[in-house]
Amino acid sequence: MAPTRRVRKKAADPADPAEFERVLRAHVRSRAAQWLADPRLTSVGLTRPTTAAGRRGPWTVQFTVDSAAVPEGALAAARPVDVPPVIRIGDVDVPTEVVPRSFKPAYLPVALPAKDPRKVRAEVVSPGLSVGNLHTSAGTIGAFVRDRRSGELLLLSNWHVVHGPQAALGVTVVQPGRHDDNRVEANGIGVLLRSHLGPAGDCAVARISGRGVSSQAWELGVSVTAIGDPELGDAVVKSGRTTGVTRGRVTRIEVNTRLDYGGGVVAIVGGFEVGLDPQALPPDGEISRGGDSGAAWMAVDRRGKPAPVMLGLHFAGDAERSEGEFALACYAQSVMTALDVEPAGELALPPVAQGGDDALRAGYDRDFLGRAIVPPTFTAARRRDLAVLEGDAELRYCHFSVWLSRQRKYALCVAWNIDGASFKRLKRTGFQVDRRGDLPAHQLTDAIYRMNPLDRGHIARRADLCWGPMEEARQANRDSFFYTNIVPQHEAFNQSGNTADDPEGGLWGRLENTLFDSEKPRALKLTLMAGPVFGAQDRRFEQNGEQCLLPDEFWKVVAYVDEASGALRAYAFLLTQKHLLGPLAEGLELAPWVWARIGLADLGERTGLRFPKVLLEHEQPFAAVESVLDGPRLRLIHSDDQFFSR
């Protein structure tokens, strides 16, 4: 019998295609780090070029080299010697090719229009919105997942978006990212819990607090309810902070990419590559840009609609000089395994109070100064407008109480106490809706503050309330951020006078600061009442389905016991805009907002409030009274030493 002649299999005709693909994938994964030790190589992955007949050709191991390092026409010379022409897998020779292509992490800051809805603070956060931490620029929320062990709801994004070289586990995560709003102290959404950077992906999860959650990706309308493995040619879609909704096709799988994240961090990250979809080209030709990192690449169904199946987590895009348009994504399954999480499914959770403890919410203390100072009473019209909780118009929080206007949807009056001898220095938390009873219907929310210069202005200043035992101070800190204590104010007013050393100084806090600096209240204790003046000429403002009236004046009443005499002292003030001063302002160099002393009786007429007799009896007189056209007598305050002088 003649000897049997062994025939070598062709690359396109392995004996068992499924087993061959499995072995080929494993081979590329195991050799990736060795290949990428050559600094000229930027990635290695598997692809199957399409033939002229429109069919998938044989598998090819595709290497990419740094575009900047390859002169035009010199690609052949750029092939590293360690990259063989073919790779033997069993009896099959798999061809290799080298193409110029560079990548960079897709989180670098770029010049973008301000106040894009994806890049502002949201009370209800969803995938596709801006996110980061105290040190990183900005990336994208990818999805919401659950901890497999505890069931806790977590936010999913990239390692380089919510961790990065400068931070550690436990760092504050902010929404939006710092590049989109550098007031990070006001935008905390949670803390970093776990992260991974390596072959399984560039990924991290963070705890969430103080915000509502919607699992439906921005402008996609689907939630991650399952995960899947991408195949070559699969159509995919993502919703990112920068480029929004873009579509693509899977062009390479088992891609291992070496990336320099800065700060001495270089890592090889596994995943797959996405290229342009000829049937759904983006308007500007870009499927991703800086800031899209963290977005979830979702499957697309047969009708071309986004499916609730996550295939990957976007982590990088092609560099500027790279040939073609490509993006890189970690495998969804690898990310979930590395972080020990699973899809959270459909979610629609409203904002909730952060760590609320009603036992600590005793409200305004009438006897705080050693004698009874009751809150103001109201005219019949003002009283009918007040929101009520369990039959009571006084809404109690830790160290303060609010009387809330149903029509205006913000406070008519806030009363609070300060114990300056036991102040605590605490970080800001997040704004939130008080969801007790029907109060949500009577509060302005985040919608009114988007894409305009309005700020959320505290009536009872946050720093005033953070005193007492630490648990109590923390509760007061959280409670101060309820929208019931917030009034819309122009950013020029709300932030005026703030400095790096005193970020909460500003106009509104000058009274308390001046009093503690110059006067001597007994044991540093104060009682305060304040609110906006509801004026007939207040301007109406409407946005995103919400409307409000913008107050032109604010008032504040301060009472304390004098350290030397033991006598109660009371003062009333008005913070007003220059144009309300009429002819008096002509020729004077006044700031846009000006403090003035006002009599308590005049203030009552102006606000519809009736202040208690004890304050009227101990009101301190003031001289140099000036008049304005609309009635009340004022004494303008031109310097801090005039606040409490006669």
PDB file of C-alpha atoms in Angstrom, residues 240-504:
ATOM      1  CA  GLY A 240     -21.889  58.990  24.772  1.00  0.00           C
ATOM      2  CA  ARG A 241     -21.325  62.302  26.533  1.00  0.00           C
ATOM      3  CA  THR A 242     -19.589  63.929  23.549  1.00  0.00           C
ATOM      4  CA  THR A 243     -20.778  62.464  20.248  1.00  0.00           C
ATOM      5  CA  GLY A 244     -24.185  61.356  21.509  1.00  0.00           C
ATOM      6  CA  VAL A 245     -25.793  58.428  19.699  1.00  0.00           C
ATOM      7  CA  THR A 246     -23.537  56.844  17.066  1.00  0.00           C
ATOM      8  CA  ARG A 247     -23.595  53.501  15.287  1.00  0.00           C
ATOM      9  CA  GLY A 248     -20.863  51.181  14.071  1.00  0.00           C
ATOM     10  CA  ARG A 249     -19.871  47.643  13.109  1.00  0.00           C
ATOM     11  CA  VAL A 250     -17.571  45.220  14.930  1.00  0.00           C
ATOM     12  CA  THR A 251     -14.379  45.109  12.832  1.00  0.00           C
ATOM     13  CA  ARG A 252     -11.963  43.123  15.053  1.00  0.00           C
ATOM     14  CA  ILE A 253     -12.329  40.837  18.045  1.00  0.00           C
ATOM     15  CA  GLU A 254      -9.845  39.698  20.703  1.00  0.00           C
ATOM     16  CA  VAL A 255      -8.100  43.048  20.406  1.00  0.00           C
ATOM     17  CA  ASN A 256      -5.427  43.715  23.009  1.00  0.00           C
ATOM     18  CA  THR A 257      -4.284  47.342  23.145  1.00  0.00           C
ATOM     19  CA  ARG A 258      -1.425  48.989  25.013  1.00  0.00           C
ATOM     20  CA  LEU A 259      -2.454  52.417  26.300  1.00  0.00           C
ATOM     21  CA  ASP A 260      -0.566  55.080  28.223  1.00  0.00           C
ATOM     22  CA  TYR A 261      -2.986  56.652  30.747  1.00  0.00           C
ATOM     23  CA  GLY A 262      -0.471  59.136  32.103  1.00  0.00           C
ATOM     24  CA  GLY A 263       0.847  59.312  35.635  1.00  0.00           C
ATOM     25  CA  GLY A 264       3.105  56.337  34.912  1.00  0.00           C
ATOM     26  CA  VAL A 265       0.178  53.997  34.220  1.00  0.00           C
ATOM     27  CA  VAL A 266       0.536  51.846  31.086  1.00  0.00           C
ATOM     28  CA  ALA A 267      -1.787  48.883  30.599  1.00  0.00           C
ATOM     29  CA  ILE A 268      -2.768  46.291  28.014  1.00  0.00           C
ATOM     30  CA  VAL A 269      -6.555  46.236  27.783  1.00  0.00           C
ATOM     31  CA  GLY A 270      -8.575  43.497  26.104  1.00  0.00           C
ATOM     32  CA  GLY A 271     -11.695  43.981  24.020  1.00  0.00           C
ATOM     33  CA  PHE A 272     -12.990  44.456  20.497  1.00  0.00           C
ATOM     34  CA  GLU A 273     -12.885  47.134  17.815  1.00  0.00           C
ATOM     35  CA  VAL A 274     -15.765  49.091  16.302  1.00  0.00           C
ATOM     36  CA  GLY A 275     -15.544  50.779  12.902  1.00  0.00           C
ATOM     37  CA  LEU A 276     -17.931  52.809  10.784  1.00  0.00           C
ATOM     38  CA  ASP A 277     -21.210  51.315   9.630  1.00  0.00           C
ATOM     39  CA  PRO A 278     -21.603  52.300   5.938  1.00  0.00           C
ATOM     40  CA  GLN A 279     -25.376  52.182   6.402  1.00  0.00           C
ATOM     41  CA  ALA A 280     -25.380  54.585   9.387  1.00  0.00           C
ATOM     42  CA  LEU A 281     -22.499  57.030   9.075  1.00  0.00           C
ATOM     43  CA  PRO A 282     -22.281  59.736  11.778  1.00  0.00           C
ATOM     44  CA  PRO A 283     -22.804  63.310  10.514  1.00  0.00           C
ATOM     45  CA  ASP A 284     -19.214  64.376  11.215  1.00  0.00           C
ATOM     46  CA  GLY A 285     -17.640  61.005  10.479  1.00  0.00           C
ATOM     47  CA  GLU A 286     -16.752  60.400  14.155  1.00  0.00           C
ATOM     48  CA  ILE A 287     -18.199  57.464  16.070  1.00  0.00           C
ATOM     49  CA  SER A 288     -16.447  58.601  19.251  1.00  0.00           C
ATOM     50  CA  ARG A 289     -14.472  61.485  20.692  1.00  0.00           C
ATOM     51  CA  GLY A 290     -12.851  62.417  23.979  1.00  0.00           C
ATOM     52  CA  GLY A 291     -15.415  62.158  26.787  1.00  0.00           C
ATOM     53  CA  ASP A 292     -17.294  59.153  25.374  1.00  0.00           C
ATOM     54  CA  SER A 293     -15.291  56.741  27.538  1.00  0.00           C
ATOM     55  CA  GLY A 294     -17.549  54.592  29.674  1.00  0.00           C
ATOM     56  CA  ALA A 295     -20.460  54.461  27.212  1.00  0.00           C
ATOM     57  CA  ALA A 296     -22.108  51.082  26.678  1.00  0.00           C
ATOM     58  CA  TRP A 297     -22.035  49.626  23.155  1.00  0.00           C
ATOM     59  CA  MET A 298     -25.439  47.999  22.714  1.00  0.00           C
ATOM     60  CA  ALA A 299     -26.622  45.353  20.246  1.00  0.00           C
ATOM     61  CA  VAL A 300     -28.955  46.297  17.395  1.00  0.00           C
ATOM     62  CA  ASP A 301     -31.947  44.141  16.440  1.00  0.00           C
ATOM     63  CA  ARG A 302     -32.990  43.109  12.923  1.00  0.00           C
ATOM     64  CA  ARG A 303     -35.080  46.239  12.523  1.00  0.00           C
ATOM     65  CA  GLY A 304     -32.098  48.437  13.304  1.00  0.00           C
ATOM     66  CA  LYS A 305     -33.419  49.344  16.762  1.00  0.00           C
ATOM     67  CA  PRO A 306     -31.211  49.403  19.889  1.00  0.00           C
ATOM     68  CA  ALA A 307     -31.612  46.163  21.835  1.00  0.00           C
ATOM     69  CA  PRO A 308     -31.356  45.894  25.674  1.00  0.00           C
ATOM     70  CA  VAL A 309     -28.174  43.802  25.340  1.00  0.00           C
ATOM     71  CA  MET A 310     -24.806  45.301  26.260  1.00  0.00           C
ATOM     72  CA  LEU A 311     -21.872  43.988  24.226  1.00  0.00           C
ATOM     73  CA  GLY A 312     -19.059  46.234  25.390  1.00  0.00           C
ATOM     74  CA  LEU A 313     -17.842  49.236  27.398  1.00  0.00           C
ATOM     75  CA  HIS A 314     -16.206  51.973  25.302  1.00  0.00           C
ATOM     76  CA  PHE A 315     -12.723  52.893  26.532  1.00  0.00           C
ATOM     77  CA  ALA A 316     -10.700  54.395  23.665  1.00  0.00           C
ATOM     78  CA  GLY A 317     -10.887  55.996  20.236  1.00  0.00           C
ATOM     79  CA  ASP A 318      -8.445  56.401  17.373  1.00  0.00           C
ATOM     80  CA  ALA A 319      -5.809  59.107  17.650  1.00  0.00           C
ATOM     81  CA  GLU A 320      -5.929  62.175  15.392  1.00  0.00           C
ATOM     82  CA  ARG A 321      -3.363  60.942  12.835  1.00  0.00           C
ATOM     83  CA  SER A 322      -4.708  57.414  12.750  1.00  0.00           C
ATOM     84  CA  GLU A 323      -6.012  56.038   9.451  1.00  0.00           C
ATOM     85  CA  GLY A 324      -9.757  55.387   9.464  1.00  0.00           C
ATOM     86  CA  GLU A 325     -12.315  55.795  12.229  1.00  0.00           C
ATOM     87  CA  PHE A 326     -12.318  53.208  15.027  1.00  0.00           C
ATOM     88  CA  ALA A 327     -13.279  52.762  18.656  1.00  0.00           C
ATOM     89  CA  LEU A 328     -12.342  50.188  21.269  1.00  0.00           C
ATOM     90  CA  ALA A 329     -14.598  48.499  23.816  1.00  0.00           C
ATOM     91  CA  CYS A 330     -14.068  46.029  26.644  1.00  0.00           C
ATOM     92  CA  TYR A 331     -16.180  42.869  26.505  1.00  0.00           C
ATOM     93  CA  ALA A 332     -19.292  43.296  28.638  1.00  0.00           C
ATOM     94  CA  GLN A 333     -18.962  39.797  30.042  1.00  0.00           C
ATOM     95  CA  SER A 334     -15.334  40.372  31.096  1.00  0.00           C
ATOM     96  CA  VAL A 335     -16.245  43.693  32.746  1.00  0.00           C
ATOM     97  CA  MET A 336     -19.123  42.178  34.731  1.00  0.00           C
ATOM     98  CA  THR A 337     -16.943  39.260  35.859  1.00  0.00           C
ATOM     99  CA  ALA A 338     -13.987  41.443  36.857  1.00  0.00           C
ATOM    100  CA  LEU A 339     -16.203  43.773  38.921  1.00  0.00           C
ATOM    101  CA  ASP A 340     -18.501  41.003  40.240  1.00  0.00           C
ATOM    102  CA  VAL A 341     -21.654  42.756  39.057  1.00  0.00           C
ATOM    103  CA  GLU A 342     -24.637  42.028  36.817  1.00  0.00           C
ATOM    104  CA  PRO A 343     -27.107  44.135  34.795  1.00  0.00           C
ATOM    105  CA  ALA A 344     -29.608  45.962  36.995  1.00  0.00           C
ATOM    106  CA  GLY A 345     -32.406  45.803  34.398  1.00  0.00           C
ATOM    107  CA  GLU A 346     -35.177  48.393  34.054  1.00  0.00           C
ATOM    108  CA  LEU A 347     -34.996  51.109  36.731  1.00  0.00           C
ATOM    109  CA  ALA A 348     -36.887  54.335  37.397  1.00  0.00           C
ATOM    110  CA  LEU A 349     -35.977  55.520  40.893  1.00  0.00           C
ATOM    111  CA  PRO A 350     -36.817  59.069  42.075  1.00  0.00           C
ATOM    112  CA  PRO A 351     -34.328  61.126  44.107  1.00  0.00           C
ATOM    113  CA  VAL A 352     -34.360  60.177  47.769  1.00  0.00           C
ATOM    114  CA  ALA A 353     -33.239  61.871  50.939  1.00  0.00           C
ATOM    115  CA  GLN A 354     -29.677  60.985  51.860  1.00  0.00           C
ATOM    116  CA  GLY A 355     -29.580  59.136  55.139  1.00  0.00           C
ATOM    117  CA  GLY A 356     -32.637  60.852  56.547  1.00  0.00           C
ATOM    118  CA  ASP A 357     -33.214  60.452  60.298  1.00  0.00           C
ATOM    119  CA  ASP A 358     -36.470  62.109  61.348  1.00  0.00           C
ATOM    120  CA  ALA A 359     -35.437  61.848  65.003  1.00  0.00           C
ATOM    121  CA  LEU A 360     -32.817  64.549  64.299  1.00  0.00           C
ATOM    122  CA  ARG A 361     -35.275  66.788  62.439  1.00  0.00           C
ATOM    123  CA  ALA A 362     -36.599  68.827  65.338  1.00  0.00           C
ATOM    124  CA  GLY A 363     -36.696  72.013  63.276  1.00  0.00           C
ATOM    125  CA  TYR A 364     -36.198  75.591  64.435  1.00  0.00           C
ATOM    126  CA  ASP A 365     -35.631  75.868  68.214  1.00  0.00           C
ATOM    127  CA  ARG A 366     -37.759  78.697  69.647  1.00  0.00           C
ATOM    128  CA  ASP A 367     -35.918  78.674  73.003  1.00  0.00           C
ATOM    129  CA  PHE A 368     -32.408  78.514  71.551  1.00  0.00           C
ATOM    130  CA  LEU A 369     -31.339  81.898  73.023  1.00  0.00           C
ATOM    131  CA  GLY A 370     -32.827  81.244  76.462  1.00  0.00           C
ATOM    132  CA  ARG A 371     -36.071  83.114  75.765  1.00  0.00           C
ATOM    133  CA  ALA A 372     -38.959  82.266  73.465  1.00  0.00           C
ATOM    134  CA  ILE A 373     -38.684  83.647  69.924  1.00  0.00           C
ATOM    135  CA  VAL A 374     -41.565  82.188  67.960  1.00  0.00           C
ATOM    136  CA  PRO A 375     -41.556  82.107  64.133  1.00  0.00           C
ATOM    137  CA  PRO A 376     -43.375  84.802  62.160  1.00  0.00           C
ATOM    138  CA  THR A 377     -47.091  84.537  61.471  1.00  0.00           C
ATOM    139  CA  PHE A 378     -48.557  85.242  58.045  1.00  0.00           C
ATOM    140  CA  THR A 379     -51.280  87.284  56.419  1.00  0.00           C
ATOM    141  CA  ALA A 380     -54.346  85.298  55.317  1.00  0.00           C
ATOM    142  CA  ALA A 381     -53.211  85.275  51.673  1.00  0.00           C
ATOM    143  CA  ARG A 382     -49.712  84.074  52.568  1.00  0.00           C
ATOM    144  CA  ARG A 383     -51.102  81.423  54.934  1.00  0.00           C
ATOM    145  CA  ARG A 384     -53.395  79.951  52.242  1.00  0.00           C
ATOM    146  CA  ASP A 385     -50.378  79.567  49.934  1.00  0.00           C
ATOM    147  CA  LEU A 386     -48.311  77.436  52.354  1.00  0.00           C
ATOM    148  CA  ALA A 387     -47.664  73.754  51.691  1.00  0.00           C
ATOM    149  CA  VAL A 388     -48.753  71.454  54.528  1.00  0.00           C
ATOM    150  CA  LEU A 389     -47.262  68.184  55.776  1.00  0.00           C
ATOM    151  CA  GLU A 390     -49.457  66.124  58.117  1.00  0.00           C
ATOM    152  CA  GLY A 391     -51.564  69.192  58.886  1.00  0.00           C
ATOM    153  CA  ASP A 392     -48.593  71.440  59.733  1.00  0.00           C
ATOM    154  CA  ALA A 393     -47.203  74.261  57.550  1.00  0.00           C
ATOM    155  CA  GLU A 394     -43.873  74.185  59.412  1.00  0.00           C
ATOM    156  CA  LEU A 395     -41.597  71.727  57.598  1.00  0.00           C
ATOM    157  CA  ARG A 396     -38.973  70.598  60.127  1.00  0.00           C
ATOM    158  CA  TYR A 397     -35.382  69.693  59.363  1.00  0.00           C
ATOM    159  CA  CYS A 398     -32.199  69.409  61.427  1.00  0.00           C
ATOM    160  CA  HIS A 399     -31.512  72.900  62.918  1.00  0.00           C
ATOM    161  CA  PHE A 400     -34.037  74.714  60.691  1.00  0.00           C
ATOM    162  CA  SER A 401     -37.683  74.949  59.593  1.00  0.00           C
ATOM    163  CA  VAL A 402     -39.208  75.983  56.260  1.00  0.00           C
ATOM    164  CA  TRP A 403     -42.549  77.552  55.333  1.00  0.00           C
ATOM    165  CA  LEU A 404     -42.983  76.636  51.662  1.00  0.00           C
ATOM    166  CA  SER A 405     -44.991  78.560  49.058  1.00  0.00           C
ATOM    167  CA  ARG A 406     -47.080  76.245  46.896  1.00  0.00           C
ATOM    168  CA  GLN A 407     -47.412  78.871  44.162  1.00  0.00           C
ATOM    169  CA  ARG A 408     -43.754  79.878  44.011  1.00  0.00           C
ATOM    170  CA  LYS A 409     -42.443  76.346  44.749  1.00  0.00           C
ATOM    171  CA  TYR A 410     -39.749  77.701  47.035  1.00  0.00           C
ATOM    172  CA  ALA A 411     -39.544  78.988  50.610  1.00  0.00           C
ATOM    173  CA  LEU A 412     -41.500  82.003  51.852  1.00  0.00           C
ATOM    174  CA  CYS A 413     -39.629  81.893  55.160  1.00  0.00           C
ATOM    175  CA  VAL A 414     -36.841  79.833  56.737  1.00  0.00           C
ATOM    176  CA  ALA A 415     -35.925  79.998  60.447  1.00  0.00           C
ATOM    177  CA  TRP A 416     -32.760  78.468  61.868  1.00  0.00           C
ATOM    178  CA  ASN A 417     -30.318  78.457  64.767  1.00  0.00           C
ATOM    179  CA  ILE A 418     -26.524  78.665  64.835  1.00  0.00           C
ATOM    180  CA  ASP A 419     -24.206  77.381  67.534  1.00  0.00           C
ATOM    181  CA  GLY A 420     -20.919  78.901  66.392  1.00  0.00           C
ATOM    182  CA  ALA A 421     -18.956  77.206  69.169  1.00  0.00           C
ATOM    183  CA  SER A 422     -19.549  73.725  67.705  1.00  0.00           C
ATOM    184  CA  PHE A 423     -19.209  74.207  63.941  1.00  0.00           C
ATOM    185  CA  LYS A 424     -18.131  71.165  61.927  1.00  0.00           C
ATOM    186  CA  ARG A 425     -16.342  71.370  58.571  1.00  0.00           C
ATOM    187  CA  LEU A 426     -18.154  69.012  56.195  1.00  0.00           C
ATOM    188  CA  LYS A 427     -18.152  68.420  52.454  1.00  0.00           C
ATOM    189  CA  ARG A 428     -21.135  69.435  50.373  1.00  0.00           C
ATOM    190  CA  THR A 429     -23.624  66.741  49.358  1.00  0.00           C
ATOM    191  CA  GLY A 430     -26.176  66.770  46.522  1.00  0.00           C
ATOM    192  CA  PHE A 431     -29.400  68.681  45.974  1.00  0.00           C
ATOM    193  CA  GLN A 432     -32.529  66.613  46.512  1.00  0.00           C
ATOM    194  CA  VAL A 433     -36.318  66.703  46.483  1.00  0.00           C
ATOM    195  CA  ASP A 434     -38.126  66.298  49.822  1.00  0.00           C
ATOM    196  CA  ARG A 435     -40.440  63.411  48.978  1.00  0.00           C
ATOM    197  CA  ARG A 436     -42.575  63.454  52.124  1.00  0.00           C
ATOM    198  CA  GLY A 437     -46.332  63.656  51.556  1.00  0.00           C
ATOM    199  CA  ASP A 438     -47.255  65.782  48.530  1.00  0.00           C
ATOM    200  CA  LEU A 439     -44.232  68.090  48.937  1.00  0.00           C
ATOM    201  CA  PRO A 440     -42.649  67.013  45.596  1.00  0.00           C
ATOM    202  CA  ALA A 441     -45.452  68.865  43.787  1.00  0.00           C
ATOM    203  CA  HIS A 442     -44.430  72.127  45.505  1.00  0.00           C
ATOM    204  CA  GLN A 443     -40.679  72.212  44.765  1.00  0.00           C
ATOM    205  CA  LEU A 444     -38.683  73.483  41.826  1.00  0.00           C
ATOM    206  CA  THR A 445     -36.221  70.863  40.627  1.00  0.00           C
ATOM    207  CA  ASP A 446     -33.121  70.579  38.459  1.00  0.00           C
ATOM    208  CA  ALA A 447     -35.038  71.295  35.230  1.00  0.00           C
ATOM    209  CA  ILE A 448     -35.293  75.023  35.962  1.00  0.00           C
ATOM    210  CA  TYR A 449     -31.507  75.406  36.326  1.00  0.00           C
ATOM    211  CA  ARG A 450     -30.362  73.808  33.056  1.00  0.00           C
ATOM    212  CA  MET A 451     -28.714  75.780  30.249  1.00  0.00           C
ATOM    213  CA  ASN A 452     -29.059  79.204  31.926  1.00  0.00           C
ATOM    214  CA  PRO A 453     -27.209  81.352  34.496  1.00  0.00           C
ATOM    215  CA  LEU A 454     -29.528  80.457  37.408  1.00  0.00           C
ATOM    216  CA  ASP A 455     -27.947  78.932  40.520  1.00  0.00           C
ATOM    217  CA  ARG A 456     -29.477  77.022  43.419  1.00  0.00           C
ATOM    218  CA  GLY A 457     -29.283  79.506  46.316  1.00  0.00           C
ATOM    219  CA  HIS A 458     -29.558  78.320  49.935  1.00  0.00           C
ATOM    220  CA  ILE A 459     -31.757  80.419  52.243  1.00  0.00           C
ATOM    221  CA  ALA A 460     -30.467  78.807  55.449  1.00  0.00           C
ATOM    222  CA  ARG A 461     -26.776  78.781  54.584  1.00  0.00           C
ATOM    223  CA  ARG A 462     -25.266  75.292  54.629  1.00  0.00           C
ATOM    224  CA  ALA A 463     -22.270  76.364  56.718  1.00  0.00           C
ATOM    225  CA  ASP A 464     -24.626  77.900  59.324  1.00  0.00           C
ATOM    226  CA  LEU A 465     -26.311  74.558  59.973  1.00  0.00           C
ATOM    227  CA  CYS A 466     -23.296  72.237  60.334  1.00  0.00           C
ATOM    228  CA  TRP A 467     -22.888  72.291  64.125  1.00  0.00           C
ATOM    229  CA  GLY A 468     -23.436  70.089  67.145  1.00  0.00           C
ATOM    230  CA  PRO A 469     -22.475  66.405  67.516  1.00  0.00           C
ATOM    231  CA  MET A 470     -21.074  64.953  64.292  1.00  0.00           C
ATOM    232  CA  GLU A 471     -24.147  62.846  63.508  1.00  0.00           C
ATOM    233  CA  GLU A 472     -26.353  65.903  63.952  1.00  0.00           C
ATOM    234  CA  ALA A 473     -24.072  68.135  61.859  1.00  0.00           C
ATOM    235  CA  ARG A 474     -24.040  65.607  59.035  1.00  0.00           C
ATOM    236  CA  GLN A 475     -27.815  65.375  59.071  1.00  0.00           C
ATOM    237  CA  ALA A 476     -28.120  69.180  58.929  1.00  0.00           C
ATOM    238  CA  ASN A 477     -25.595  69.279  56.086  1.00  0.00           C
ATOM    239  CA  ARG A 478     -27.694  66.831  54.066  1.00  0.00           C
ATOM    240  CA  ASP A 479     -30.986  68.511  54.950  1.00  0.00           C
ATOM    241  CA  SER A 480     -29.697  71.910  53.814  1.00  0.00           C
ATOM    242  CA  PHE A 481     -29.718  70.639  50.220  1.00  0.00           C
ATOM    243  CA  PHE A 482     -33.457  69.940  50.052  1.00  0.00           C
ATOM    244  CA  TYR A 483     -35.056  72.067  47.339  1.00  0.00           C
ATOM    245  CA  THR A 484     -37.421  73.417  50.003  1.00  0.00           C
ATOM    246  CA  ASN A 485     -34.423  75.477  51.248  1.00  0.00           C
ATOM    247  CA  ILE A 486     -33.358  76.569  47.754  1.00  0.00           C
ATOM    248  CA  VAL A 487     -34.380  79.664  45.777  1.00  0.00           C
ATOM    249  CA  PRO A 488     -33.318  80.383  42.166  1.00  0.00           C
ATOM    250  CA  GLN A 489     -30.700  83.129  42.135  1.00  0.00           C
ATOM    251  CA  HIS A 490     -28.584  84.561  39.338  1.00  0.00           C
ATOM    252  CA  GLU A 491     -25.079  83.088  39.508  1.00  0.00           C
ATOM    253  CA  ALA A 492     -23.604  86.611  39.787  1.00  0.00           C
ATOM    254  CA  PHE A 493     -25.512  87.027  43.080  1.00  0.00           C
ATOM    255  CA  ASN A 494     -25.153  83.523  44.479  1.00  0.00           C
ATOM    256  CA  GLN A 495     -21.386  83.337  43.917  1.00  0.00           C
ATOM    257  CA  SER A 496     -20.485  86.997  44.419  1.00  0.00           C
ATOM    258  CA  GLY A 497     -17.733  87.456  46.968  1.00  0.00           C
ATOM    259  CA  ASN A 498     -16.771  83.785  47.135  1.00  0.00           C
ATOM    260  CA  THR A 499     -13.050  83.093  47.328  1.00  0.00           C
ATOM    261  CA  ALA A 500     -10.828  80.047  47.392  1.00  0.00           C
ATOM    262  CA  ASP A 501     -10.364  80.521  51.137  1.00  0.00           C
ATOM    263  CA  ASP A 502     -14.062  81.153  51.773  1.00  0.00           C
ATOM    264  CA  PRO A 503     -16.070  79.415  49.006  1.00  0.00           C
ATOM    265  CA  GLU A 504     -19.340  80.070  50.825  1.00  0.00           C
TER     266      GLU A 504
END
